[in-house]
Coordinates of C-alpha atoms in Angstrom, one line a residue:
M1 CA -16.7 32.0 -25.3
T2 CA -14.1 29.2 -25.8
D3 CA -11.9 27.1 -23.5
K4 CA -9.0 29.5 -24.2
E5 CA -11.0 32.3 -22.6
R6 CA -12.0 30.2 -19.6
T7 CA -10.9 31.1 -16.1
L8 CA -10.5 28.5 -13.4
C9 CA -12.8 28.9 -10.4
G10 CA -10.2 28.3 -7.8
V11 CA -7.6 30.9 -8.9
L12 CA -9.7 34.1 -8.6
C13 CA -8.4 36.6 -6.0
D14 CA -8.5 40.3 -5.1
R15 CA -6.2 41.1 -8.1
D16 CA -9.0 40.0 -10.4
A17 CA -11.5 42.5 -9.2
E18 CA -13.5 44.2 -12.0
R19 CA -12.2 41.6 -14.5
R20 CA -14.8 39.9 -16.7
V21 CA -14.5 36.1 -16.6
F22 CA -15.9 33.0 -18.2
L23 CA -16.3 30.1 -15.8
T24 CA -17.4 26.5 -16.1
G25 CA -18.1 23.8 -13.5
W26 CA -20.7 22.2 -11.3
V27 CA -23.1 23.7 -8.7
D28 CA -21.5 22.7 -5.4
A29 CA -24.1 24.3 -3.2
L30 CA -26.9 26.9 -3.3
R31 CA -28.2 29.6 -1.0
D32 CA -31.4 31.3 -2.0
H33 CA -32.1 34.7 -0.4
G34 CA -35.3 35.3 -2.3
D35 CA -34.4 38.0 -4.8
V36 CA -30.7 37.0 -4.8
L37 CA -29.3 33.5 -5.4
F38 CA -25.8 32.5 -4.3
I39 CA -24.1 29.4 -5.7
H40 CA -20.7 27.8 -5.2
L41 CA -19.4 26.9 -8.6
R42 CA -16.8 24.1 -8.5
D43 CA -14.3 22.9 -11.0
R44 CA -11.1 20.9 -10.6
S45 CA -9.1 24.0 -9.4
G46 CA -11.5 24.9 -6.6
I47 CA -14.7 26.9 -5.7
V48 CA -15.8 30.4 -6.2
Q49 CA -19.1 32.1 -5.2
V50 CA -21.3 33.3 -8.0
V51 CA -24.1 35.8 -7.4
F52 CA -27.3 36.1 -9.4
D53 CA -28.7 39.5 -8.4
P54 CA -31.4 41.5 -10.4
R55 CA -29.2 44.6 -10.0
H56 CA -26.7 43.2 -12.5
T57 CA -28.3 39.9 -13.8
P58 CA -30.7 40.1 -16.7
E59 CA -34.3 38.8 -15.9
T60 CA -34.0 35.9 -18.3
V61 CA -30.8 34.7 -16.6
M62 CA -32.5 35.1 -13.2
R63 CA -35.4 32.9 -14.3
L64 CA -32.9 30.3 -15.6
A65 CA -30.8 30.5 -12.4
D66 CA -34.0 29.8 -10.4
S67 CA -34.0 26.3 -11.9
L68 CA -30.5 25.4 -10.8
R69 CA -29.9 22.4 -8.5
V70 CA -26.8 20.8 -7.0
E71 CA -24.5 19.2 -9.5
F72 CA -26.0 20.9 -12.6
C73 CA -23.1 21.5 -15.0
L74 CA -22.9 25.2 -16.0
S75 CA -21.0 27.9 -17.8
V76 CA -21.2 31.4 -16.2
T77 CA -20.0 34.8 -17.4
G78 CA -19.7 37.8 -15.1
R79 CA -17.6 40.4 -13.3
V80 CA -15.3 39.7 -10.4
V81 CA -16.1 41.9 -7.4
R82 CA -14.6 42.1 -3.9
R83 CA -16.9 40.9 -1.2
E84 CA -18.1 43.4 1.4
Q85 CA -16.2 43.5 4.6
G86 CA -17.6 40.9 7.0
T87 CA -19.1 38.7 4.2
E88 CA -15.8 36.9 3.3
N89 CA -15.7 33.1 3.4
P90 CA -12.7 31.7 5.2
H91 CA -13.6 28.2 4.0
I92 CA -12.4 28.7 0.4
P93 CA -9.2 30.3 -1.0
T94 CA -11.4 32.6 -3.2
G95 CA -13.4 33.7 -0.2
T96 CA -12.6 37.5 -0.6
V97 CA -14.2 37.8 -4.0
E98 CA -17.3 36.6 -5.9
V99 CA -18.6 36.7 -9.5
A100 CA -21.6 38.9 -10.4
A101 CA -23.2 36.8 -13.1
D102 CA -24.8 38.2 -16.2
E103 CA -24.8 35.2 -18.5
L104 CA -25.7 31.5 -17.7
V105 CA -25.8 28.4 -19.8
I106 CA -27.0 25.1 -18.2
L107 CA -24.7 22.6 -20.0
N108 CA -26.4 19.6 -18.3
T109 CA -28.9 18.9 -15.5
S110 CA -28.4 16.4 -12.8
K111 CA -30.7 13.9 -11.0
P112 CA -30.9 14.2 -7.2
I113 CA -27.5 13.0 -6.0
P114 CA -27.4 9.9 -3.7
F115 CA -24.9 11.5 -1.2
A116 CA -23.5 14.9 -0.5
I117 CA -20.5 15.9 -2.6
S118 CA -19.9 19.4 -1.3
E119 CA -17.1 19.6 1.3
K120 CA -17.1 23.4 1.7
A121 CA -19.5 25.5 3.8
M122 CA -21.0 28.5 2.1
V123 CA -20.9 30.7 5.3
A124 CA -18.7 30.7 8.4
G125 CA -19.9 28.3 11.1
A126 CA -21.8 26.1 8.7
A127 CA -20.7 22.5 8.1
A128 CA -20.7 20.5 4.9
A129 CA -22.0 16.9 4.9
P130 CA -19.1 14.6 5.7
A131 CA -18.2 11.9 3.2
E132 CA -17.7 9.5 6.1
A133 CA -21.5 9.4 6.6
V134 CA -21.7 7.4 3.3
T135 CA -20.9 3.7 3.0
E136 CA -17.8 2.9 1.0
D137 CA -19.8 0.7 -1.4
M138 CA -22.2 3.5 -2.1
R139 CA -19.3 5.8 -2.9
L140 CA -17.8 3.2 -5.2
A141 CA -21.1 2.4 -6.9
Y142 CA -21.3 6.2 -7.8
R143 CA -17.5 6.7 -8.1
Y144 CA -17.9 9.2 -10.9
L145 CA -19.8 11.4 -8.3
D146 CA -17.4 10.6 -5.5
L147 CA -14.5 11.7 -7.7
R148 CA -16.0 15.2 -7.9
R149 CA -15.3 15.7 -4.2
P150 CA -12.3 18.1 -3.8
S151 CA -10.6 15.7 -1.4
M152 CA -10.7 12.8 -3.9
Q153 CA -9.4 15.1 -6.7
E154 CA -6.7 16.4 -4.5
N155 CA -5.6 12.8 -3.7
L156 CA -5.4 11.8 -7.4
M157 CA -3.7 15.0 -8.4
F158 CA -1.2 14.5 -5.6
R159 CA -0.6 11.0 -6.9
H160 CA 0.1 12.4 -10.3
R161 CA 2.7 14.8 -8.9
V162 CA 4.4 12.0 -6.9
F163 CA 4.6 9.9 -10.1
G164 CA 6.2 12.9 -11.8
K165 CA 8.8 13.3 -9.1
A166 CA 9.7 9.6 -9.4
R167 CA 10.0 10.0 -13.2
A168 CA 12.3 13.0 -12.8
V169 CA 14.7 11.3 -10.4
L170 CA 14.9 8.1 -12.6
D171 CA 15.3 10.1 -15.8
D172 CA 18.2 12.0 -14.3
L173 CA 19.8 8.7 -13.3
G174 CA 19.6 7.4 -16.9
F175 CA 16.7 5.0 -16.5
V176 CA 14.5 4.3 -19.5
E177 CA 10.7 3.9 -19.2
I178 CA 9.7 0.8 -21.1
E179 CA 6.4 -1.1 -21.1
T180 CA 6.3 -4.8 -20.7
P181 CA 3.5 -7.2 -21.8
M182 CA 0.1 -7.4 -20.1
L183 CA -0.7 -10.7 -21.7
T184 CA 2.0 -13.2 -20.8
K185 CA 2.7 -16.7 -19.8
S186 CA 1.5 -18.1 -16.5
T187 CA 4.5 -18.5 -14.3
P188 CA 3.0 -18.3 -10.7
E189 CA 5.2 -16.4 -8.3
G190 CA 3.2 -17.1 -5.1
A191 CA -0.3 -15.8 -5.7
R192 CA -2.7 -17.2 -8.2
D193 CA -2.7 -15.8 -11.7
Y194 CA -5.6 -14.1 -13.4
L195 CA -6.0 -16.2 -16.6
V196 CA -7.1 -14.8 -20.0
P197 CA -8.4 -17.4 -22.5
S198 CA -7.3 -17.2 -26.1
R199 CA -9.9 -17.5 -28.9
I200 CA -7.2 -18.0 -31.6
Y201 CA -5.5 -20.7 -29.6
P202 CA -8.3 -22.8 -28.1
R203 CA -7.9 -24.1 -24.6
R204 CA -4.8 -22.0 -24.1
F205 CA -4.4 -19.1 -21.8
F206 CA -2.5 -15.9 -21.2
A207 CA -1.9 -14.7 -17.7
L208 CA -2.1 -11.1 -16.5
P209 CA 1.3 -10.3 -14.9
Q210 CA 1.8 -10.6 -11.1
S211 CA 4.9 -8.5 -11.8
P212 CA 7.1 -7.8 -14.8
Q213 CA 9.8 -9.9 -13.2
L214 CA 11.1 -12.0 -16.1
F215 CA 10.6 -9.3 -18.7
K216 CA 12.5 -6.7 -16.8
Q217 CA 15.4 -9.2 -16.3
L218 CA 15.2 -9.9 -20.1
L219 CA 15.6 -6.2 -20.7
M220 CA 18.8 -6.4 -18.8
V221 CA 19.9 -9.3 -21.0
G222 CA 18.9 -7.1 -23.9
G223 CA 21.5 -4.4 -22.8
L224 CA 19.0 -1.6 -21.8
E225 CA 20.9 -1.5 -18.5
R226 CA 18.5 0.8 -16.6
Y227 CA 14.7 0.3 -16.9
Y228 CA 11.6 1.4 -15.1
Q229 CA 7.9 1.5 -15.5
F230 CA 4.7 2.2 -13.5
A231 CA 3.5 -1.4 -13.9
R232 CA 0.0 -2.6 -13.5
C233 CA 0.1 -5.9 -11.7
F234 CA -2.6 -8.5 -11.0
R235 CA -2.8 -11.1 -8.2
D236 CA -5.7 -13.3 -7.4
E237 CA -4.9 -13.3 -3.7
D238 CA -7.0 -14.0 -0.6
L239 CA -8.9 -10.9 0.6
R240 CA -7.3 -8.5 3.0
P241 CA -8.7 -5.1 4.0
N242 CA -6.0 -2.9 2.3
R243 CA -5.2 -5.0 -0.7
Q244 CA -6.3 -4.7 -4.3
P245 CA -6.5 -7.5 -7.0
E246 CA -4.9 -5.0 -9.4
F247 CA -2.3 -2.4 -8.3
T248 CA 0.4 -0.2 -9.5
Q249 CA 4.1 -0.6 -8.7
L250 CA 7.1 1.4 -9.6
D251 CA 9.2 -1.3 -11.1
M252 CA 12.9 -0.8 -11.9
E253 CA 16.0 -2.9 -12.8
A254 CA 19.6 -2.0 -13.4
S255 CA 22.7 -3.8 -14.7
F256 CA 26.3 -3.8 -13.4
I257 CA 25.3 -2.6 -10.0
D258 CA 25.1 -3.9 -6.4
E259 CA 22.8 -3.4 -3.4
S260 CA 24.2 0.0 -2.6
F261 CA 23.1 1.4 -6.0
I262 CA 19.5 0.2 -5.4
R263 CA 19.5 1.7 -1.9
D264 CA 20.9 5.1 -3.1
T265 CA 18.4 5.2 -6.0
V266 CA 15.4 4.3 -3.9
E267 CA 16.3 6.6 -1.1
A268 CA 16.5 9.5 -3.6
L269 CA 13.1 8.5 -5.0
V270 CA 11.4 8.1 -1.7
Q271 CA 12.9 11.4 -0.4
A272 CA 11.6 13.2 -3.4
M273 CA 8.1 11.7 -3.3
F274 CA 7.6 12.3 0.5
G275 CA 9.1 15.8 -0.1
E276 CA 6.2 16.6 -2.3
K277 CA 4.1 16.8 0.9
G278 CA 6.8 18.6 2.8
I279 CA 7.9 15.5 4.7
E280 CA 11.7 15.5 5.2
L281 CA 13.4 12.1 5.3
T282 CA 17.0 11.9 6.4
R283 CA 19.4 9.8 4.3
P284 CA 20.9 7.2 4.5
F285 CA 18.1 5.1 5.7
P286 CA 19.1 2.8 8.6
R287 CA 19.5 -1.0 7.9
M288 CA 18.5 -4.0 9.9
T289 CA 18.9 -7.7 9.0
W290 CA 15.9 -9.9 8.9
H291 CA 17.2 -11.9 11.8
E292 CA 17.7 -8.7 13.9
A293 CA 14.2 -7.6 13.0
M294 CA 12.6 -10.9 14.0
D295 CA 14.7 -11.2 17.2
R296 CA 14.1 -7.7 18.4
M297 CA 10.6 -6.8 17.1
G298 CA 9.0 -10.1 16.0
T299 CA 8.3 -9.0 12.4
D300 CA 10.1 -8.5 9.1
R301 CA 8.5 -5.0 8.8
P302 CA 9.2 -3.4 12.1
D303 CA 7.7 -0.1 13.2
T304 CA 10.7 1.9 14.5
R305 CA 8.8 5.0 15.5
F306 CA 8.8 3.8 19.1
D307 CA 11.2 1.6 21.1
M308 CA 10.0 -1.3 23.3
Q309 CA 12.4 -3.8 21.7
F310 CA 12.6 -7.3 22.9
V311 CA 14.8 -8.3 25.8
E312 CA 16.3 -11.8 25.9
A313 CA 15.6 -13.4 29.3
S314 CA 16.2 -17.1 28.8
D315 CA 19.6 -17.1 30.4
I316 CA 18.2 -15.3 33.5
F317 CA 16.1 -18.3 34.3
S318 CA 18.5 -21.1 33.3
G319 CA 18.5 -22.4 36.9
T320 CA 15.0 -21.3 37.9
S321 CA 12.7 -23.1 40.3
Y322 CA 9.7 -21.6 38.6
G323 CA 8.1 -24.7 37.0
I324 CA 6.6 -23.3 33.8
F325 CA 9.8 -21.5 32.8
R326 CA 12.0 -24.5 33.8
E327 CA 10.0 -27.0 31.6
I328 CA 10.0 -24.6 28.6
L329 CA 13.7 -24.1 28.8
R330 CA 14.3 -27.8 29.2
G331 CA 12.4 -28.3 26.0
G332 CA 14.7 -25.9 24.1
G333 CA 12.4 -23.0 24.4
H334 CA 12.9 -19.3 24.8
I335 CA 11.8 -16.4 27.1
K336 CA 11.7 -12.9 25.8
G337 CA 10.0 -9.8 27.1
I338 CA 9.4 -6.0 26.7
N339 CA 9.5 -3.1 29.1
V340 CA 6.5 -0.9 28.8
K341 CA 8.1 2.2 30.2
G342 CA 6.1 4.3 32.7
Q343 CA 2.8 2.7 31.9
A344 CA 2.0 1.0 35.2
G345 CA -0.7 3.5 35.9
N346 CA -2.4 2.8 32.6
L347 CA -2.3 -1.0 32.8
S348 CA -4.1 -2.3 35.8
K349 CA -3.6 -5.7 37.2
N350 CA -7.1 -6.6 36.0
V351 CA -6.3 -5.5 32.4
L352 CA -2.9 -7.3 32.4
Q353 CA -4.3 -10.6 33.9
N354 CA -7.8 -10.9 32.5
E355 CA -7.5 -9.1 29.1
Y356 CA -3.9 -9.6 28.0
A357 CA -2.8 -12.8 29.7
K358 CA -6.1 -14.7 29.2
V359 CA -7.5 -13.2 25.9
I360 CA -5.3 -11.0 23.8
V361 CA -2.0 -12.8 24.0
P362 CA -3.6 -16.2 23.4
S363 CA -5.2 -14.7 20.3
F364 CA -1.7 -14.0 19.0
G365 CA -0.8 -17.7 19.3
A366 CA 0.9 -17.9 22.7
A367 CA -0.4 -19.9 25.7
G368 CA -0.2 -16.8 27.9
M369 CA 2.2 -14.2 29.3
T370 CA 4.0 -13.3 32.5
W371 CA 3.7 -9.7 33.8
M372 CA 5.0 -7.6 36.6
K373 CA 4.8 -4.0 37.7
I374 CA 7.8 -2.2 39.1
A375 CA 7.2 -0.4 42.4
G376 CA 9.6 0.5 45.3
G377 CA 12.5 -0.6 43.2
A378 CA 11.3 -4.2 42.8
P379 CA 8.9 -6.3 40.6
E380 CA 5.4 -7.0 41.8
S381 CA 3.0 -9.6 40.5
N382 CA 1.2 -12.8 41.5
I383 CA 4.1 -15.0 40.5
V384 CA 7.1 -12.9 41.4
H385 CA 7.6 -14.8 44.6
F386 CA 8.5 -17.9 42.5
F387 CA 11.7 -16.0 41.4
S388 CA 14.9 -15.9 43.4
D389 CA 16.4 -12.7 44.6
G390 CA 19.1 -13.1 41.9
E391 CA 16.5 -13.5 39.2
R392 CA 14.5 -10.5 40.3
A393 CA 17.7 -8.4 40.4
A394 CA 18.8 -9.7 37.0
L395 CA 15.4 -8.8 35.5
M396 CA 15.5 -5.2 36.8
E397 CA 19.0 -4.8 35.3
R398 CA 18.4 -6.5 32.0
F399 CA 15.1 -4.7 31.3
N400 CA 16.5 -1.4 32.6
A401 CA 13.4 -1.3 34.8
A402 CA 12.3 1.6 37.1
D403 CA 9.3 2.4 39.2
G404 CA 6.2 2.8 37.0
D405 CA 7.4 0.3 34.4
V406 CA 5.6 -2.9 33.3
I407 CA 7.7 -6.0 32.3
I408 CA 5.8 -8.5 30.1
M409 CA 7.4 -11.8 29.1
I410 CA 6.3 -14.6 26.8
A411 CA 7.8 -18.1 27.1
D412 CA 7.3 -21.0 24.7
T413 CA 9.2 -24.0 23.3
S414 CA 8.7 -22.4 19.8
Y415 CA 10.9 -19.4 19.1
K416 CA 8.5 -18.5 16.3
I417 CA 5.6 -18.3 18.7
V418 CA 7.6 -16.2 21.2
V419 CA 8.7 -13.5 18.8
G420 CA 5.5 -13.6 16.7
A421 CA 3.2 -13.1 19.7
L422 CA 5.5 -10.6 21.4
G423 CA 5.7 -8.6 18.2
Q424 CA 1.9 -8.4 17.9
L425 CA 1.7 -7.5 21.6
R426 CA 4.2 -4.7 21.1
L427 CA 2.1 -3.1 18.4
H428 CA -1.1 -3.6 20.3
L429 CA 0.2 -1.9 23.5
A430 CA 1.8 0.9 21.6
D431 CA -1.5 1.6 19.8
R432 CA -3.6 1.3 23.0
L433 CA -1.3 3.5 25.0
G434 CA -0.7 6.1 22.4
L435 CA 3.0 5.5 22.1
I436 CA 3.2 5.8 18.3
P437 CA 4.0 9.4 17.4
S438 CA 2.0 11.0 14.7
G439 CA 3.5 12.9 11.8
V440 CA 6.8 10.9 12.1
Y441 CA 8.2 8.7 9.3
R442 CA 10.9 6.2 9.9
P443 CA 12.2 4.4 6.8
L444 CA 14.2 1.2 7.3
W445 CA 16.0 -1.3 5.0
V446 CA 15.4 -4.9 6.1
T447 CA 18.1 -7.1 4.5
D448 CA 19.5 -10.7 4.4
F449 CA 16.2 -12.6 4.3
P450 CA 16.4 -16.4 4.3
L451 CA 16.6 -17.5 0.7
F452 CA 14.2 -20.5 1.4
T453 CA 11.5 -21.2 3.9
R454 CA 9.7 -24.5 4.6
S455 CA 6.0 -24.5 3.9
R456 CA 3.6 -27.3 3.8
G457 CA 6.3 -29.9 3.9
K458 CA 8.5 -28.5 1.1
L459 CA 11.0 -25.7 0.4
T460 CA 9.7 -22.5 -1.2
S461 CA 11.3 -19.3 -2.1
N462 CA 11.0 -16.6 0.5
H463 CA 10.7 -14.0 -2.3
H464 CA 10.8 -15.6 -5.7
P465 CA 13.2 -18.1 -7.3
F466 CA 15.1 -15.5 -9.3
T467 CA 16.7 -14.0 -6.1
A468 CA 20.4 -14.4 -5.8
P469 CA 21.7 -16.3 -2.8
D470 CA 24.6 -15.0 -0.7
R471 CA 26.7 -17.9 -1.8
D472 CA 26.6 -20.6 -4.5
D473 CA 28.5 -23.4 -2.8
F474 CA 25.4 -25.2 -1.6
D475 CA 24.1 -28.7 -2.2
P476 CA 20.6 -28.8 -3.6
G477 CA 20.1 -32.1 -1.7
D478 CA 21.1 -30.8 1.7
E479 CA 17.9 -29.1 3.1
A480 CA 19.6 -28.0 6.3
D481 CA 22.3 -26.2 4.3
L482 CA 19.6 -24.7 2.0
L483 CA 17.7 -23.3 4.9
S484 CA 20.9 -21.6 6.1
L485 CA 21.2 -19.6 2.8
K486 CA 20.6 -15.9 2.9
S487 CA 19.4 -14.0 0.0
R488 CA 20.7 -10.8 -1.5
S489 CA 17.3 -9.2 -1.0
Y490 CA 16.1 -6.0 0.6
D491 CA 12.7 -4.6 1.7
L492 CA 11.9 -1.0 2.3
V493 CA 9.8 -0.6 5.4
V494 CA 8.3 2.7 6.6
N495 CA 6.4 2.9 9.9
G496 CA 5.8 -0.8 10.0
E497 CA 4.5 -1.1 6.4
E498 CA 6.4 -2.7 3.5
L499 CA 6.5 -0.2 0.7
G500 CA 8.7 -2.2 -1.6
G501 CA 11.1 -5.1 -2.0
G502 CA 13.7 -6.4 -4.4
S503 CA 16.9 -8.2 -4.8
M504 CA 20.0 -8.9 -6.8
R505 CA 19.1 -11.5 -9.4
I506 CA 20.6 -14.7 -10.6
H507 CA 22.3 -14.0 -13.9
D508 CA 23.9 -17.4 -14.4
A509 CA 21.8 -20.2 -16.0
R510 CA 23.6 -22.9 -14.1
L511 CA 22.9 -21.3 -10.8
Q512 CA 19.3 -20.7 -11.8
R513 CA 18.8 -24.3 -12.7
A514 CA 20.3 -25.3 -9.3
I515 CA 17.8 -23.1 -7.5
F516 CA 14.9 -24.8 -9.4
R517 CA 16.3 -28.2 -8.3
C518 CA 16.3 -27.0 -4.7
L519 CA 12.6 -26.2 -5.1
G520 CA 11.9 -29.7 -6.3
L521 CA 10.8 -28.6 -9.8
P522 CA 11.1 -31.4 -12.4
E523 CA 13.2 -30.6 -15.5
D524 CA 10.3 -30.8 -17.8
E525 CA 8.3 -28.4 -15.7
V526 CA 11.2 -26.0 -15.6
E527 CA 11.6 -26.1 -19.4
E528 CA 7.9 -25.6 -19.9
R529 CA 7.6 -22.6 -17.5
F530 CA 11.0 -21.0 -17.7
G531 CA 12.8 -22.4 -20.7
F532 CA 12.7 -19.2 -22.6
F533 CA 14.2 -17.3 -19.7
L534 CA 17.0 -19.9 -19.0
R535 CA 18.0 -19.8 -22.6
A536 CA 18.3 -16.0 -22.4
L537 CA 20.7 -16.3 -19.4
E538 CA 23.1 -18.3 -21.6
Y539 CA 23.8 -15.3 -23.8
G540 CA 26.0 -13.1 -21.7
A541 CA 23.4 -12.0 -19.1
P542 CA 25.0 -9.2 -17.0
P543 CA 24.8 -9.0 -13.2
H544 CA 21.7 -7.1 -12.3
G545 CA 19.1 -6.3 -9.6
G546 CA 16.1 -4.3 -9.0
I547 CA 13.2 -3.4 -6.8
A548 CA 9.5 -2.5 -7.0
L549 CA 7.6 0.0 -4.8
G550 CA 3.9 -0.3 -4.2
M551 CA 2.8 3.1 -5.4
D552 CA -0.7 2.9 -4.0
R553 CA 0.7 2.3 -0.6
V554 CA 3.4 5.0 -1.0
V555 CA 0.8 7.7 -1.9
S556 CA -1.6 6.5 0.8
M557 CA 1.1 6.7 3.4
I558 CA 2.2 10.2 2.4
L559 CA -1.4 11.5 2.5
G560 CA -2.3 9.5 5.6
T561 CA -5.4 8.0 4.1
D562 CA -7.2 5.2 5.9
S563 CA -7.1 3.0 2.8
I564 CA -5.3 2.7 -0.5
R565 CA -8.8 2.9 -2.1
E566 CA -8.7 6.6 -1.3
V567 CA -5.8 7.2 -3.8
I568 CA -7.1 4.9 -6.6
A569 CA -9.5 6.2 -9.1
F570 CA -11.6 3.1 -9.6
P571 CA -10.7 0.5 -6.9
K572 CA -12.4 -2.7 -6.0
N573 CA -14.0 -3.0 -2.6
R574 CA -12.9 -5.1 0.3
K575 CA -14.4 -8.2 -1.4
A576 CA -12.5 -7.6 -4.7
F577 CA -15.7 -6.6 -6.3
C578 CA -16.5 -3.4 -8.3
P579 CA -19.8 -1.9 -7.2
L580 CA -19.7 0.6 -10.1
S581 CA -19.4 -1.9 -13.0
E582 CA -20.5 -4.9 -11.1
A583 CA -17.4 -6.9 -12.1
P584 CA -16.7 -9.7 -12.1
S585 CA -19.9 -10.7 -13.9
P586 CA -21.2 -13.6 -15.9
V587 CA -20.5 -13.9 -19.6
S588 CA -22.7 -15.4 -22.3
R589 CA -22.5 -19.0 -23.5
R590 CA -21.7 -17.6 -27.0
Q591 CA -18.5 -16.0 -25.5
L592 CA -17.6 -19.2 -23.8
S593 CA -18.2 -21.2 -26.9
D594 CA -16.0 -18.9 -29.0
L595 CA -13.3 -19.5 -26.5
G596 CA -13.8 -23.3 -26.4
L597 CA -14.6 -23.3 -22.7
L598 CA -18.1 -24.9 -22.6
D599 CA -16.9 -28.4 -21.9
L600 CA -13.6 -27.9 -20.1
D601 CA -14.5 -30.7 -17.6
A602 CA -15.4 -33.2 -20.3
G603 CA -11.8 -34.4 -20.8
G604 CA -10.3 -35.4 -24.1
W605 CA -8.0 -32.5 -24.4
V606 CA -4.3 -32.5 -24.0
D607 CA -2.1 -29.5 -24.5
G608 CA -4.9 -27.7 -26.4
R609 CA -5.4 -30.6 -28.8
K610 CA -8.5 -32.8 -29.1
I611 CA -7.7 -36.5 -28.7
M612 CA -9.7 -39.6 -29.7
G613 CA -12.6 -40.5 -27.6
G614 CA -12.7 -37.1 -26.0

């Protein structure tokens, strides 16, 4: 039989009874009853039980079936029959039927597998071997086997459907899918580039794109007006548990628009993508400025599934006799706190004092914390007697405190330490106390980020240097003024995770040069790195803006997987290494010689040219 006559394993049902079918797939599991052999045959669509029984299976086929082992690749021909009452298998959608085999071809054998692939029990009450019992590196080393597991295939097929939903939305809005180069110029945007040496141009390098940023802006200069692509991006970043050196982002850019267009477009996209899993998101998504997010939740990607927002308490203690608070406030410091509603019974004095005050909060960067439980309509703690009656009353009112609540405050001369430590404490307590509801998705736009930040003694772009400022009447030499600039940027945050970010762009060459001056970039360096882009802005560049969504994160969040590696076909591990191909790996001296890289440290080369004495 041919592929046109093939029937998928997972689609068979009662309506197919007495139908003759041709199946292909892998042996998922076997059950030998002596004279009768049962197998689960698995293909991408699912699993069906196949029966080899002397009553309907030729003797030659029975002998061949006796040699079957798990993961042998087969084709089977037989008749679909209904299972006898009481023998149905509730573990699989095809569990009311089975295929009585009369033909069998072993397309390929398999060595003993290093871990169990089957995820479906053959009989009620039996359990398949869990994938969690296998180390991730083992799974990645044999990824081609791991990909046979139905759960992995479902993840990747769901990813495919989500991408299709995004394409449909953007196509309807007049966006054009365009590919941008993978070999491009090194213009670092924050992380390190992956460099690709050129054989034709010795001692010169391409870079793999960290994002298509400049090219998508050039597409706007080129008059395409609305662009998107599922872009592969590469960043040689420091290792983090849920980060990949290469990833996929849904990249888009549009001309003659403002922030509201981006919000409307992305909300439609995200609503459609989450809707593929039956998750309903209500539009419009709420908005919060960066300053509000930091001041109320201590992070620029706040989790709004639960409350516990910060309460400002500095003014309550402006005249306090409590020495620690008095000295902090004299030094220009701040006091903020949270009310952990109704959790006094779950947070003992020992836990609050010895775990949180002495260990956990200091690990977040603060010197310590002040805590008090509310009982009998008043705060109780080992320091509350230092507070005046007015301060205690003001605390109760400001924190909306009631019996059973726990008030926790952090004080420090550094505002950044106060909100940063309190933000981490908020998340830690919510997780520990089970305050984060499951199955709830809360999208949020975070806007108005600072345009610049100070890092390692100099100004740097908070996002990237092509982000438009909220005003252009600034002095590149006035650092205080520059640090007050806000950007026309926006991040999409869902459940405390950043899923995407973007901005309105600078479309005026004069303003773009001014931003480069603010960053302290010399003119010759600007010309070398960005000259081609600046020249393009001088030819009628339209107003434009865009955004990129991290699709690995989006799909992972929708499916609720523990890691983005569960929704990527061939990911790197936590150490940015591929256990399957063992990349990165050494290369031969011949390859290095061809690329002119054997004596890079020897000197004597300038701009790719050999000089005298080198």
